[in-house]
Coordinates of C-alpha atoms and ligand atoms in Angstrom, one line a residue:
X1 CA -32.2 -21.7 -0.8
X2 CA -32.1 -18.0 -1.6
X3 CA -32.1 -17.0 -5.1
X4 CA -28.5 -16.2 -6.7
X5 CA -28.2 -13.1 -9.1
X6 CA -24.4 -12.6 -10.8
X7 CA -23.6 -9.5 -11.7
X8 CA -23.6 -9.7 -15.2
X9 CA -27.8 -11.1 -14.9
X10 CA -27.4 -7.5 -13.0
X11 CA -25.8 -5.3 -15.2
X12 CA -28.3 -6.8 -18.4
X13 CA -31.7 -7.1 -16.1
X14 CA -31.0 -2.7 -15.2
X15 CA -29.5 -1.5 -18.3
X16 CA -33.0 0.1 -19.4
X17 CA -31.4 2.3 -16.3
X18 CA -28.9 3.8 -18.9
X19 CA -29.6 6.8 -20.5
X20 CA -27.4 5.7 -23.6
X21 CA -27.2 2.4 -26.3
X22 CA -28.3 -0.8 -24.1
X23 CA -25.6 -3.6 -24.8
X24 CA -22.5 -0.5 -24.5
X25 CA -22.5 -0.4 -20.4
X26 CA -22.9 -4.1 -20.5
X27 CA -19.6 -4.1 -22.0
X28 CA -18.3 -1.7 -20.4
X29 CA -18.3 -3.2 -17.0
X30 CA -17.6 -6.3 -18.1
X31 CA -14.6 -5.0 -18.7
X32 CA -14.2 -4.1 -15.1
X33 CA -15.6 -7.3 -14.0
X34 CA -13.1 -9.4 -16.0
X35 CA -10.5 -7.1 -14.7
X36 CA -11.2 -6.9 -11.0
X37 CA -11.2 -11.2 -11.2
X38 CA -7.6 -11.0 -12.9
X39 CA -6.5 -8.1 -10.2
X40 CA -7.6 -10.2 -7.5
X41 CA -5.7 -13.0 -8.3
X42 CA -2.3 -11.0 -8.4
X43 CA -3.9 -9.8 -5.3
X44 CA -4.3 -12.6 -3.4
X45 CA -0.6 -14.8 -4.5
X46 CA 1.0 -11.3 -3.4
X47 CA 2.5 -13.2 -0.2
X48 CA 3.9 -16.0 -2.3
X49 CA 5.1 -15.1 -5.7
X50 CA 8.1 -12.7 -5.0
X51 CA 7.8 -11.7 -8.5
X52 CA 5.4 -9.5 -8.1
X53 CA 5.6 -7.9 -5.1
X54 CA 7.6 -4.9 -3.7
X55 CA 8.9 -1.9 -5.7
X56 CA 9.1 -1.5 -9.8
X57 CA 11.7 0.6 -9.5
X58 CA 10.1 2.9 -11.4
X59 CA 8.1 6.0 -10.3
X60 CA 4.4 7.5 -11.5
X61 CA 3.7 10.6 -12.4
X62 CA 3.4 11.8 -8.3
X63 CA 6.6 10.8 -8.1
X64 CA 5.4 7.7 -6.2
X65 CA 7.0 4.4 -5.9
X66 CA 4.9 2.6 -8.5
X67 CA 4.6 -1.6 -7.2
X68 CA 4.7 -4.0 -9.6
X69 CA 1.4 -5.3 -9.0
X70 CA -0.1 -1.5 -9.6
X71 CA 1.8 -1.5 -13.3
X72 CA 0.5 -5.4 -13.5
X73 CA -3.4 -3.5 -12.5
X74 CA -3.4 -0.9 -14.9
X75 CA -1.1 -2.4 -18.3
X76 CA -4.8 -5.0 -17.5
X77 CA -7.3 -2.5 -16.9
X78 CA -5.9 -0.3 -20.2
X79 CA -5.4 -3.9 -22.4
X80 CA -9.3 -5.1 -21.5
X81 CA -10.9 -1.5 -21.9
X82 CA -8.9 -1.3 -25.3
X83 CA -10.1 -4.3 -26.6
X84 CA -13.7 -4.1 -25.7
X85 CA -14.3 -0.6 -28.4
X86 CA -16.5 1.3 -26.5
X87 CA -13.6 3.3 -24.5
X88 CA -12.0 5.6 -26.7
X89 CA -9.3 6.9 -24.2
X90 CA -8.2 6.3 -20.6
X91 CA -6.9 8.9 -18.2
X92 CA -5.0 7.1 -15.3
X93 CA -3.7 7.9 -12.4
X94 CA 0.2 5.7 -13.4
X95 CA -0.3 7.6 -17.0
X96 CA 1.1 10.5 -17.3
X97 CA -0.7 11.3 -20.4
X98 CA -4.0 10.3 -22.0
X99 CA -3.4 6.8 -23.1
X100 CA -5.9 6.9 -26.5
X101 CA -7.1 4.0 -28.5
X102 CA -8.4 6.0 -30.9
X103 CA -11.2 3.9 -32.3
X104 CA -13.8 6.4 -32.1
X105 CA -15.7 4.9 -29.5
X106 CA -18.2 6.4 -27.1
X107 CA -16.9 6.6 -23.4
X108 CA -13.9 8.0 -21.9
X109 CA -12.7 6.0 -18.5
X110 CA -10.6 8.1 -16.1
X111 CA -9.4 5.3 -12.8
X112 CA -6.7 4.8 -10.0
X113 CA -6.2 1.2 -11.6
X114 CA -4.8 0.0 -7.7
X115 CA -5.0 2.6 -4.5
X116 CA -3.8 2.5 -1.6
X117 CA -0.8 0.4 -3.3
X118 CA 1.8 1.1 -0.1
X119 CA -0.6 -1.5 1.6
X120 CA -0.2 -4.1 -0.8
X121 CA 3.1 -5.6 0.7
X122 CA 1.4 -6.1 3.9
X123 CA -1.9 -7.8 3.5
X124 CA -4.4 -4.9 3.8
X125 CA -6.8 -4.3 1.8
X126 CA -6.7 -2.5 -1.4
X127 CA -9.0 -1.1 -4.2
X128 CA -9.5 -0.6 -7.8
X129 CA -11.4 2.7 -8.6
X130 CA -13.2 3.6 -11.6
X131 CA -15.6 6.0 -13.6
X132 CA -16.8 6.3 -16.8
X133 CA -18.1 9.5 -19.1
X134 CA -19.9 10.2 -21.8
X135 CA -17.0 11.7 -24.8
X136 CA -18.1 15.0 -25.5
X137 CA -15.6 15.9 -28.5
X138 CA -16.5 13.6 -31.7
X139 CA -14.5 11.7 -34.4
X140 CA -11.6 8.7 -33.9
X141 CA -9.6 10.2 -30.9
X142 CA -10.8 11.5 -27.7
X143 CA -9.3 15.6 -26.6
X144 CA -8.7 16.7 -23.4
X145 CA -12.4 18.0 -23.0
X146 CA -13.6 14.8 -22.7
X147 CA -11.7 14.2 -19.4
X148 CA -12.2 18.5 -17.9
X149 CA -16.0 17.5 -17.7
X150 CA -17.6 17.7 -13.3
X151 CA -18.7 14.7 -11.8
X152 CA -22.1 15.2 -12.2
X153 CA -21.7 14.1 -15.7
X154 CA -19.6 10.6 -14.9
X155 CA -22.5 7.5 -16.4
X156 CA -21.1 5.6 -13.8
X157 CA -18.8 5.1 -11.2
X158 CA -17.5 2.2 -9.3
X159 CA -14.7 0.7 -7.1
X160 CA -13.2 -3.0 -6.1
X161 CA -12.2 -3.2 -2.7
X162 CA -9.5 -6.4 -2.6
X163 CA -10.4 -7.0 1.2
X164 CA -11.0 -10.2 3.5
X165 CA -13.7 -11.3 0.4
X166 CA -13.4 -8.9 -2.9
X167 CA -16.5 -6.9 -3.7
X168 CA -17.3 -4.7 -6.6
X169 CA -19.9 -1.6 -5.9
X170 CA -21.3 0.3 -9.1
X171 CA -23.7 3.2 -9.4
X172 CA -25.1 4.4 -12.9
X173 CA -26.9 7.1 -10.8
X174 CA -30.3 4.6 -10.2
X175 CA -28.5 4.1 -6.3
X176 CA -26.3 1.2 -5.5
X177 CA -25.0 -2.1 -5.8
X178 CA -22.2 -4.1 -4.5
X179 CA -21.4 -7.5 -5.7
X180 CA -19.3 -9.9 -3.5
X181 CA -16.6 -12.1 -5.6
X182 CA -17.5 -16.4 -4.8
X183 CA -14.2 -17.5 -5.2
X184 CA -15.1 -21.1 -5.7
X185 CA -17.3 -20.2 -8.6
X186 CA -15.2 -17.5 -9.7
X187 CA -18.2 -14.9 -9.8
X188 CA -19.6 -11.5 -8.2
X189 CA -22.6 -11.9 -7.6
X190 CA -25.3 -9.3 -5.9
X191 CA -24.8 -9.2 -1.9
X192 CA -25.8 -5.4 -1.1
X193 CA -28.9 -4.4 -2.6
X194 CA -29.6 -1.0 -2.6
X195 CA -26.7 0.5 -0.3
X196 CA -27.6 3.6 1.2
X197 CA -25.5 5.2 4.4
X198 CA -26.4 6.5 7.3
X199 CA -26.9 10.2 7.7
X200 CA -24.6 9.8 10.8
X201 CA -22.2 8.2 11.9
X202 CA -19.7 7.1 14.3
X203 CA -17.0 6.7 12.5
X204 CA -14.0 9.6 11.2
X205 CA -11.5 8.4 9.6
X206 CA -8.4 10.9 9.1
X207 CA -4.3 11.0 8.6
X208 CA -4.1 12.6 12.4
X209 CA -0.4 12.4 11.8
X210 CA -1.1 16.2 9.7
X211 CA -3.3 17.3 13.1
X212 CA -1.0 19.9 13.0
X213 CA -0.6 21.0 9.5
X214 CA -4.5 20.5 9.2
X215 CA -6.9 24.3 9.7
X216 CA -8.4 25.8 12.6
X217 CA -11.6 24.6 11.7
X218 CA -10.0 21.0 10.9
X219 CA -8.6 20.2 14.2
X220 CA -11.8 21.2 15.9
X221 CA -13.8 18.9 14.5
X222 CA -11.0 16.1 15.5
X223 CA -11.6 17.4 18.9
X224 CA -15.1 17.3 18.6
X225 CA -14.7 13.6 17.2
X226 CA -12.7 12.8 20.4
X227 CA -15.1 14.6 22.5
X228 CA -18.0 12.4 21.5
X229 CA -16.1 9.8 22.0
X230 CA -16.4 8.3 18.2
X231 CA -14.3 5.7 16.9
X232 CA -11.3 6.7 14.9
X233 CA -10.1 4.5 12.3
X234 CA -7.5 4.7 9.4
X235 CA -6.4 2.2 6.6
X236 CA -4.4 4.3 4.2
X237 CA -6.2 2.6 1.4
X238 CA -9.1 4.9 0.6
X239 CA -11.7 2.6 -1.0
X240 CA -11.0 0.4 2.2
X241 CA -11.8 3.4 4.8
X242 CA -14.7 4.8 2.1
X243 CA -16.4 1.1 1.9
X244 CA -16.6 1.1 5.6
X245 CA -17.6 4.1 6.8
X246 CA -20.8 3.4 3.9
X247 CA -21.2 0.8 5.1
X248 CA -21.5 1.8 8.7
X249 CA -21.4 5.8 8.7
X250 CA -18.6 7.8 9.2
X251 CA -16.7 10.9 7.5
X252 CA -13.4 10.2 5.8
X253 CA -11.2 13.4 5.1
X254 CA -7.9 14.4 3.6
X255 CA -7.7 18.1 4.0
X256 CA -5.3 20.1 2.8
X257 CA -2.2 20.0 4.7
X258 CA 0.8 23.0 4.4
X259 CA 2.6 20.3 2.8
X260 CA -0.3 19.1 -0.1
X261 CA -2.2 22.9 0.1
X262 CA -4.5 21.4 -2.2
X263 CA -4.6 17.8 -0.3
X264 CA -3.5 14.3 -2.0
X265 CA -6.6 12.9 -3.4
X266 CA -6.8 13.3 -7.4
X267 CA -10.4 14.7 -8.4
X268 CA -10.3 12.2 -11.6
X269 CA -9.4 9.6 -10.6
X270 CA -10.7 8.9 -6.5
X271 CA -13.3 12.0 -5.3
X272 CA -15.7 12.3 -8.3
X273 CA -16.1 8.3 -8.6
X274 CA -16.7 8.0 -4.7
X275 CA -18.7 11.3 -4.6
X276 CA -20.8 10.1 -6.9
X277 CA -21.3 6.5 -5.2
X278 CA -21.8 8.3 -2.0
X279 CA -24.7 10.8 -2.9
X280 CA -26.7 7.9 -4.1
X281 CA -26.1 6.1 -1.1
X282 CA -27.6 9.5 0.4
X283 CA -23.7 11.0 1.7
X284 CA -22.7 13.8 1.0
X285 CA -19.2 15.1 -0.8
X286 CA -17.3 18.5 -0.6
X287 CA -13.9 20.5 -0.7
X288 CA -14.8 22.5 1.9
X289 CA -16.3 24.6 0.0
X290 CA -17.3 23.4 -3.6
X291 CA -19.4 19.9 -3.6
X292 CA -17.0 17.8 -4.9
X293 CA -19.2 16.4 -8.6
X294 CA -19.3 20.5 -9.4
X295 CA -15.6 20.9 -9.4
X296 CA -14.8 21.9 -12.7
X297 CA -11.0 20.1 -13.6
X298 CA -8.9 21.5 -15.2
X299 CA -5.5 19.4 -15.2
X300 CA -5.6 15.9 -15.5
X301 CA -3.8 14.4 -12.0
X302 CA -5.3 17.6 -9.9
X303 CA -5.8 17.1 -6.3
X304 CA -8.7 18.4 -4.2
X305 CA -9.2 18.6 -0.7
X306 CA -11.6 15.7 0.4
X307 CA -14.5 15.2 2.8
X308 CA -16.9 12.2 1.9
X309 CA -19.1 10.4 4.2
X310 CA -22.4 10.7 6.4
X311 CA -24.9 13.6 5.4
X312 CA -24.9 15.4 9.2
X313 CA -21.1 14.3 10.0
X314 CA -19.8 16.1 6.8
X315 CA -21.8 19.0 7.0
X316 CA -20.4 19.9 11.1
X317 CA -17.5 19.3 9.7
X318 CA -17.5 22.0 7.5
X319 CA -19.0 24.5 10.2
X320 CA -15.3 23.5 11.9
Ligands
AHM1 P1 -2.7 6.4 -3.6 O1 -3.2 6.3 -5.2 O2 -1.2 6.7 -4.0 O3 -2.2 4.7 -2.9 O4 -2.9 7.5 -2.9 C1 -4.4 7.1 -2.3 C2 -3.9 7.1 -0.8 C3 -5.4 6.6 -0.1 O5 -5.3 5.2 -0.4 C4 -4.9 6.7 1.1 O6 -6.3 7.4 2.0 C5 -4.3 8.0 1.3 O7 -3.3 7.9 0.1 C6 -3.1 7.9 3.0 O8 -2.9 8.7 2.5 P2 -1.2 9.0 3.7 O9 -0.3 8.0 3.5 O10 -1.0 10.5 3.3 O11 -2.7 9.6 4.9
MG2 MG1 -2.5 4.4 -6.9

């Protein structure tokens, strides 16, 4: 039998790659590891337990219906991060304002606790997206400045996909590694070491319902994908679309539309995280003009257009 390496072992083994105090990263990632398992448990019984399915009846800051599982996941991640002391504050897609812990912790976290949540009720993959930044402010309380750092300052970025199996994928800037949850032992095991994405791919992922709302350049690129008989694949869960394209080669696009001139996705909770991961795997991510990781955020819930995936495809899309 091949050697099995658990996520906990892997993090400990690789913590020397982390620029800051060893042990801190272990603590930070432990919260996500644990919360991921707990959310996974809830996601898997979503079809059975009526009280966790469906709408909560409240809206998040973007005016979208919050699902009960969104709220559960958000509360859980925040509770675990609060309890371990390294994180001073969290910015979540589900909270209008920064959630402060006022504990002098050296890191801040941004996250989308349950991405693609409109897919919960229909048994389609959903995910958690998270980023960790080193604080630039000092003292007990984090400041907005800590969250307005560009994505190139992330010290770690990762996602958890709750799909046909549950996986946690993360990077600390030294390559990307993926771990699959073995449900029989409740442990994430290294299944995808040193993940790289093909330079070219044959999958394009975009909500084509918005076709007539896109710019000429984007429409030209989509037409070209069709002429080349590429595969159109769009789940509507960013993590799932991204994960598939990362493994197989492809491009995911959420361009600006007339309705959403800045795009739909959020820079802090979605774009920056996946941009760091894709770059670490050899791909690229841009908003159409600027490398995602170089964008300077100006507000927490900032949106941006996103073109992300295989280098050759994203570059071609940019030429329109
Ligand atoms: P969410 O964070 O509210 O779930 O929204 C983000 C999701 C992405 O997962 C997905 O790629 C996109 O929104 C789908 O949007 P659309 O239905 O407009 O194509
Ligand atoms: Mg969400």
